Amino acid sequence: MNTNTNTNMDIGILGAGNIGRPLGRHWAAAGHRVTFGSRDPGRLGSFVEPLGGRARAAAYAETAEASEVVLLAVPHPALDGLLRQLAGALAGKTVIDATSPIGVSDDGLFVSVIGADLTQGSWTAGRLPDSPVARAFCHFPDELLWSRGTRQPHFWGVGTASDDPGAGKVTETLVRDAGFVPVPLGGLKESSALDPGGALFGYVSTPAGLRAAAGL
C-alpha cells in the first residue's frame, strides 16, 4: 500500500462507467497513472487514447495486479463476484469502494439492499480481509463528478471513511486530486451517511454543509 501522498500513484479503476471515467480523467490530469479495468478493455480505446500515456485499459485481473490503489466502481450486483475473483490480487492494496447498494422502498425512498445494520464499507471490508478499505465518491451524483471537480475545484465536499489511517490518507489525497475537499466521517461502521438512504446520499454541498448534515 502506498501511503506516500506526495508522489504519483498507480491507480486501478474496476468499472469504467459513470463513476470510474470522470475520476480516472481527474487523476490522470493530476499526474497519476491510471488503468481502467473492464470485461472488454478493447472498447475503451477511444476513451483512453485522448488521456495520453498516463492512462490505459486492461482486463479486471491485470488492473488489480498492476495497481497500488484500486477504485471499485462496478454496478453493485456485480461486486460480490468480482471481489471473490480478485481478493488475492487486491491483498495489501488500498481499496476505495465507490459502489452503492441502492434500492427503493415501497414508499419510494432510497434504501440499502444489504440492510440498515451493515454499511457498504463494512460489507466490502468483510470480503477483503487482507486489504485496507475506504469509502468515497459513493454519495456524490456521478453526473457531477467531472463538472464540479473542474469548474469549481476544491469547493465541494466528498465524504470519506476508513478504519485504516494509511488508506484514509491516500483516499483523502485522491479526493483532493479529483477536485474536491475530503470530509472524513470516521470508520467504516460510522459511514452509513454515505449509503443509500443516508444523510449524505445524493447530497451536494460544501464541506461545512456535509459535516452539518452528518451531525459532525
PDB file of C-alpha atoms in Angstrom, residues 44-199:
ATOM      1  CA  LEU A  44     -12.260   1.733 -24.119  1.00  0.00           C
ATOM      2  CA  GLY A  45      -9.686   2.649 -26.760  1.00  0.00           C
ATOM      3  CA  SER A  46     -11.433   5.796 -27.970  1.00  0.00           C
ATOM      4  CA  PHE A  47     -11.875   6.984 -24.379  1.00  0.00           C
ATOM      5  CA  VAL A  48      -8.372   6.218 -23.094  1.00  0.00           C
ATOM      6  CA  GLU A  49      -6.325   7.422 -26.070  1.00  0.00           C
ATOM      7  CA  PRO A  50      -7.019  11.169 -25.608  1.00  0.00           C
ATOM      8  CA  LEU A  51      -5.886  10.910 -21.976  1.00  0.00           C
ATOM      9  CA  GLY A  52      -2.290  10.309 -23.069  1.00  0.00           C
ATOM     10  CA  GLY A  53       0.379   7.944 -21.825  1.00  0.00           C
ATOM     11  CA  ARG A  54      -0.760   8.036 -18.202  1.00  0.00           C
ATOM     12  CA  ALA A  55      -3.952   6.095 -18.941  1.00  0.00           C
ATOM     13  CA  ARG A  56      -4.621   2.656 -20.383  1.00  0.00           C
ATOM     14  CA  ALA A  57      -7.263  -0.055 -20.387  1.00  0.00           C
ATOM     15  CA  ALA A  58      -6.876  -3.658 -19.227  1.00  0.00           C
ATOM     16  CA  ALA A  59      -8.862  -6.641 -18.014  1.00  0.00           C
ATOM     17  CA  TYR A  60     -10.031  -6.643 -14.401  1.00  0.00           C
ATOM     18  CA  ALA A  61      -7.375  -9.069 -13.162  1.00  0.00           C
ATOM     19  CA  GLU A  62      -4.488  -7.213 -14.793  1.00  0.00           C
ATOM     20  CA  THR A  63      -5.803  -3.916 -13.477  1.00  0.00           C
ATOM     21  CA  ALA A  64      -5.919  -5.215  -9.906  1.00  0.00           C
ATOM     22  CA  GLU A  65      -2.462  -6.754 -10.087  1.00  0.00           C
ATOM     23  CA  ALA A  66      -0.782  -3.711 -11.642  1.00  0.00           C
ATOM     24  CA  SER A  67      -2.179  -1.091  -9.265  1.00  0.00           C
ATOM     25  CA  GLU A  68      -1.356   0.018  -5.733  1.00  0.00           C
ATOM     26  CA  VAL A  69      -4.700   1.746  -5.175  1.00  0.00           C
ATOM     27  CA  VAL A  70      -7.925   0.326  -6.619  1.00  0.00           C
ATOM     28  CA  LEU A  71     -11.303   2.039  -7.006  1.00  0.00           C
ATOM     29  CA  LEU A  72     -14.381  -0.181  -7.024  1.00  0.00           C
ATOM     30  CA  ALA A  73     -16.844   1.371  -9.455  1.00  0.00           C
ATOM     31  CA  VAL A  74     -18.774  -1.562 -10.924  1.00  0.00           C
ATOM     32  CA  PRO A  75     -22.555  -1.869 -10.508  1.00  0.00           C
ATOM     33  CA  HIS A  76     -23.227  -3.238  -7.045  1.00  0.00           C
ATOM     34  CA  PRO A  77     -24.868  -6.511  -8.237  1.00  0.00           C
ATOM     35  CA  ALA A  78     -21.553  -7.422  -9.901  1.00  0.00           C
ATOM     36  CA  LEU A  79     -19.380  -6.548  -6.921  1.00  0.00           C
ATOM     37  CA  ASP A  80     -19.543  -9.738  -4.865  1.00  0.00           C
ATOM     38  CA  GLY A  81     -18.467 -11.966  -7.729  1.00  0.00           C
ATOM     39  CA  LEU A  82     -15.686  -9.590  -8.723  1.00  0.00           C
ATOM     40  CA  LEU A  83     -14.285  -9.445  -5.188  1.00  0.00           C
ATOM     41  CA  ARG A  84     -14.327 -13.227  -4.930  1.00  0.00           C
ATOM     42  CA  GLN A  85     -12.294 -13.362  -8.121  1.00  0.00           C
ATOM     43  CA  LEU A  86      -9.800 -10.630  -7.239  1.00  0.00           C
ATOM     44  CA  ALA A  87      -9.387 -10.805  -3.442  1.00  0.00           C
ATOM     45  CA  GLY A  88      -5.903 -12.285  -3.757  1.00  0.00           C
ATOM     46  CA  ALA A  89      -4.740  -9.672  -6.256  1.00  0.00           C
ATOM     47  CA  LEU A  90      -6.098  -6.885  -4.044  1.00  0.00           C
ATOM     48  CA  ALA A  91      -4.376  -8.071  -0.852  1.00  0.00           C
ATOM     49  CA  GLY A  92      -2.331  -5.316   0.774  1.00  0.00           C
ATOM     50  CA  LYS A  93      -3.623  -2.625  -1.574  1.00  0.00           C
ATOM     51  CA  THR A  94      -5.797   0.342  -0.690  1.00  0.00           C
ATOM     52  CA  VAL A  95      -9.302  -0.323  -1.998  1.00  0.00           C
ATOM     53  CA  ILE A  96     -11.708   2.606  -2.316  1.00  0.00           C
ATOM     54  CA  ASP A  97     -15.303   1.462  -2.579  1.00  0.00           C
ATOM     55  CA  ALA A  98     -17.435   3.889  -4.599  1.00  0.00           C
ATOM     56  CA  THR A  99     -20.322   1.481  -5.162  1.00  0.00           C
ATOM     57  CA  SER A 100     -23.857   1.952  -3.864  1.00  0.00           C
ATOM     58  CA  PRO A 101     -26.127  -0.917  -2.773  1.00  0.00           C
ATOM     59  CA  ILE A 102     -29.115   1.099  -3.915  1.00  0.00           C
ATOM     60  CA  GLY A 103     -32.735   0.043  -3.685  1.00  0.00           C
ATOM     61  CA  VAL A 104     -36.096   1.785  -3.409  1.00  0.00           C
ATOM     62  CA  SER A 105     -38.569   1.112  -0.612  1.00  0.00           C
ATOM     63  CA  ASP A 106     -42.309   0.621  -1.110  1.00  0.00           C
ATOM     64  CA  ASP A 107     -42.843   4.251  -0.150  1.00  0.00           C
ATOM     65  CA  GLY A 108     -40.336   5.464  -2.742  1.00  0.00           C
ATOM     66  CA  LEU A 109     -37.310   6.138  -0.537  1.00  0.00           C
ATOM     67  CA  PHE A 110     -33.736   5.110  -1.294  1.00  0.00           C
ATOM     68  CA  VAL A 111     -32.580   2.213   0.885  1.00  0.00           C
ATOM     69  CA  SER A 112     -29.550  -0.048   1.090  1.00  0.00           C
ATOM     70  CA  VAL A 113     -30.173  -3.525  -0.285  1.00  0.00           C
ATOM     71  CA  ILE A 114     -27.716  -5.015   2.209  1.00  0.00           C
ATOM     72  CA  GLY A 115     -29.818  -3.815   5.145  1.00  0.00           C
ATOM     73  CA  ALA A 116     -29.771  -0.967   7.609  1.00  0.00           C
ATOM     74  CA  ASP A 117     -27.497  -2.715  10.128  1.00  0.00           C
ATOM     75  CA  LEU A 118     -24.465  -3.073   7.837  1.00  0.00           C
ATOM     76  CA  THR A 119     -22.639  -0.327   5.976  1.00  0.00           C
ATOM     77  CA  GLN A 120     -21.353  -0.896   2.474  1.00  0.00           C
ATOM     78  CA  GLY A 121     -17.814  -0.191   3.655  1.00  0.00           C
ATOM     79  CA  SER A 122     -18.012  -2.893   6.324  1.00  0.00           C
ATOM     80  CA  TRP A 123     -19.552  -5.290   3.786  1.00  0.00           C
ATOM     81  CA  THR A 124     -16.615  -4.806   1.416  1.00  0.00           C
ATOM     82  CA  ALA A 125     -14.032  -4.996   4.193  1.00  0.00           C
ATOM     83  CA  GLY A 126     -15.505  -8.334   5.231  1.00  0.00           C
ATOM     84  CA  ARG A 127     -14.880  -9.673   1.733  1.00  0.00           C
ATOM     85  CA  LEU A 128     -11.364  -8.234   1.536  1.00  0.00           C
ATOM     86  CA  PRO A 129      -9.829  -9.028   4.932  1.00  0.00           C
ATOM     87  CA  ASP A 130      -6.300  -8.512   3.612  1.00  0.00           C
ATOM     88  CA  SER A 131      -6.946  -5.089   2.064  1.00  0.00           C
ATOM     89  CA  PRO A 132      -7.334  -1.703   3.769  1.00  0.00           C
ATOM     90  CA  VAL A 133     -10.734  -0.452   2.601  1.00  0.00           C
ATOM     91  CA  ALA A 134     -12.075   3.090   2.360  1.00  0.00           C
ATOM     92  CA  ARG A 135     -15.314   4.679   1.190  1.00  0.00           C
ATOM     93  CA  ALA A 136     -15.535   7.759  -1.034  1.00  0.00           C
ATOM     94  CA  PHE A 137     -17.347   9.187  -4.065  1.00  0.00           C
ATOM     95  CA  CYS A 138     -20.382   6.976  -3.366  1.00  0.00           C
ATOM     96  CA  HIS A 139     -22.801   9.687  -2.230  1.00  0.00           C
ATOM     97  CA  PHE A 140     -21.960  12.314  -4.853  1.00  0.00           C
ATOM     98  CA  PRO A 141     -24.138  12.309  -8.025  1.00  0.00           C
ATOM     99  CA  ASP A 142     -21.986  10.707 -10.693  1.00  0.00           C
ATOM    100  CA  GLU A 143     -23.108  13.101 -13.434  1.00  0.00           C
ATOM    101  CA  LEU A 144     -21.499  15.947 -11.466  1.00  0.00           C
ATOM    102  CA  LEU A 145     -18.136  14.327 -10.715  1.00  0.00           C
ATOM    103  CA  TRP A 146     -16.433  15.843 -13.740  1.00  0.00           C
ATOM    104  CA  SER A 147     -18.105  19.255 -13.893  1.00  0.00           C
ATOM    105  CA  ARG A 148     -17.946  20.108 -10.182  1.00  0.00           C
ATOM    106  CA  GLY A 149     -14.354  18.921  -9.907  1.00  0.00           C
ATOM    107  CA  THR A 150     -13.182  21.033 -12.843  1.00  0.00           C
ATOM    108  CA  ARG A 151     -15.363  24.153 -12.868  1.00  0.00           C
ATOM    109  CA  GLN A 152     -15.335  24.741  -9.108  1.00  0.00           C
ATOM    110  CA  PRO A 153     -12.265  22.864  -7.868  1.00  0.00           C
ATOM    111  CA  HIS A 154     -11.924  22.365  -4.121  1.00  0.00           C
ATOM    112  CA  PHE A 155     -15.270  23.952  -3.322  1.00  0.00           C
ATOM    113  CA  TRP A 156     -17.498  20.874  -2.925  1.00  0.00           C
ATOM    114  CA  GLY A 157     -17.119  18.249  -0.209  1.00  0.00           C
ATOM    115  CA  VAL A 158     -16.882  14.467  -0.589  1.00  0.00           C
ATOM    116  CA  GLY A 159     -17.378  12.227   2.419  1.00  0.00           C
ATOM    117  CA  THR A 160     -14.761   9.588   3.221  1.00  0.00           C
ATOM    118  CA  ALA A 161     -14.427   6.780   5.751  1.00  0.00           C
ATOM    119  CA  SER A 162     -11.862   4.114   6.618  1.00  0.00           C
ATOM    120  CA  ASP A 163     -10.672   2.011   9.535  1.00  0.00           C
ATOM    121  CA  ASP A 164      -7.084   2.220   8.264  1.00  0.00           C
ATOM    122  CA  PRO A 165      -5.200   5.533   8.719  1.00  0.00           C
ATOM    123  CA  GLY A 166      -2.981   4.941   5.698  1.00  0.00           C
ATOM    124  CA  ALA A 167      -5.894   4.110   3.428  1.00  0.00           C
ATOM    125  CA  GLY A 168      -7.763   7.128   4.770  1.00  0.00           C
ATOM    126  CA  LYS A 169      -4.845   9.410   3.966  1.00  0.00           C
ATOM    127  CA  VAL A 170      -4.470   8.042   0.432  1.00  0.00           C
ATOM    128  CA  THR A 171      -8.214   8.390  -0.156  1.00  0.00           C
ATOM    129  CA  GLU A 172      -8.269  11.970   1.070  1.00  0.00           C
ATOM    130  CA  THR A 173      -5.390  12.792  -1.281  1.00  0.00           C
ATOM    131  CA  LEU A 174      -7.250  11.309  -4.242  1.00  0.00           C
ATOM    132  CA  VAL A 175     -10.399  13.218  -3.316  1.00  0.00           C
ATOM    133  CA  ARG A 176      -8.352  16.424  -3.483  1.00  0.00           C
ATOM    134  CA  ASP A 177      -6.715  15.349  -6.738  1.00  0.00           C
ATOM    135  CA  ALA A 178     -10.198  14.884  -8.207  1.00  0.00           C
ATOM    136  CA  GLY A 179     -11.011  18.498  -7.372  1.00  0.00           C
ATOM    137  CA  PHE A 180     -12.994  18.022  -4.145  1.00  0.00           C
ATOM    138  CA  VAL A 181     -12.479  18.513  -0.419  1.00  0.00           C
ATOM    139  CA  PRO A 182     -12.441  15.351   1.735  1.00  0.00           C
ATOM    140  CA  VAL A 183     -14.788  15.226   4.727  1.00  0.00           C
ATOM    141  CA  PRO A 184     -13.722  12.309   6.968  1.00  0.00           C
ATOM    142  CA  LEU A 185     -16.648  10.690   8.770  1.00  0.00           C
ATOM    143  CA  GLY A 186     -14.726   8.150  10.841  1.00  0.00           C
ATOM    144  CA  GLY A 187     -14.545   4.381  10.478  1.00  0.00           C
ATOM    145  CA  LEU A 188     -16.479   2.129   8.144  1.00  0.00           C
ATOM    146  CA  LYS A 189     -19.100   1.340  10.783  1.00  0.00           C
ATOM    147  CA  GLU A 190     -19.783   5.080  11.030  1.00  0.00           C
ATOM    148  CA  SER A 191     -20.177   5.541   7.278  1.00  0.00           C
ATOM    149  CA  SER A 192     -23.911   4.861   6.906  1.00  0.00           C
ATOM    150  CA  ALA A 193     -24.436   8.506   5.929  1.00  0.00           C
ATOM    151  CA  LEU A 194     -22.743   7.661   2.605  1.00  0.00           C
ATOM    152  CA  ASP A 195     -25.036   4.734   1.803  1.00  0.00           C
ATOM    153  CA  PRO A 196     -28.447   4.835   0.087  1.00  0.00           C
ATOM    154  CA  GLY A 197     -30.920   6.398   2.491  1.00  0.00           C
ATOM    155  CA  GLY A 198     -28.109   8.005   4.482  1.00  0.00           C
ATOM    156  CA  ALA A 199     -27.930  11.686   5.370  1.00  0.00           C
TER     157      ALA A 199
END
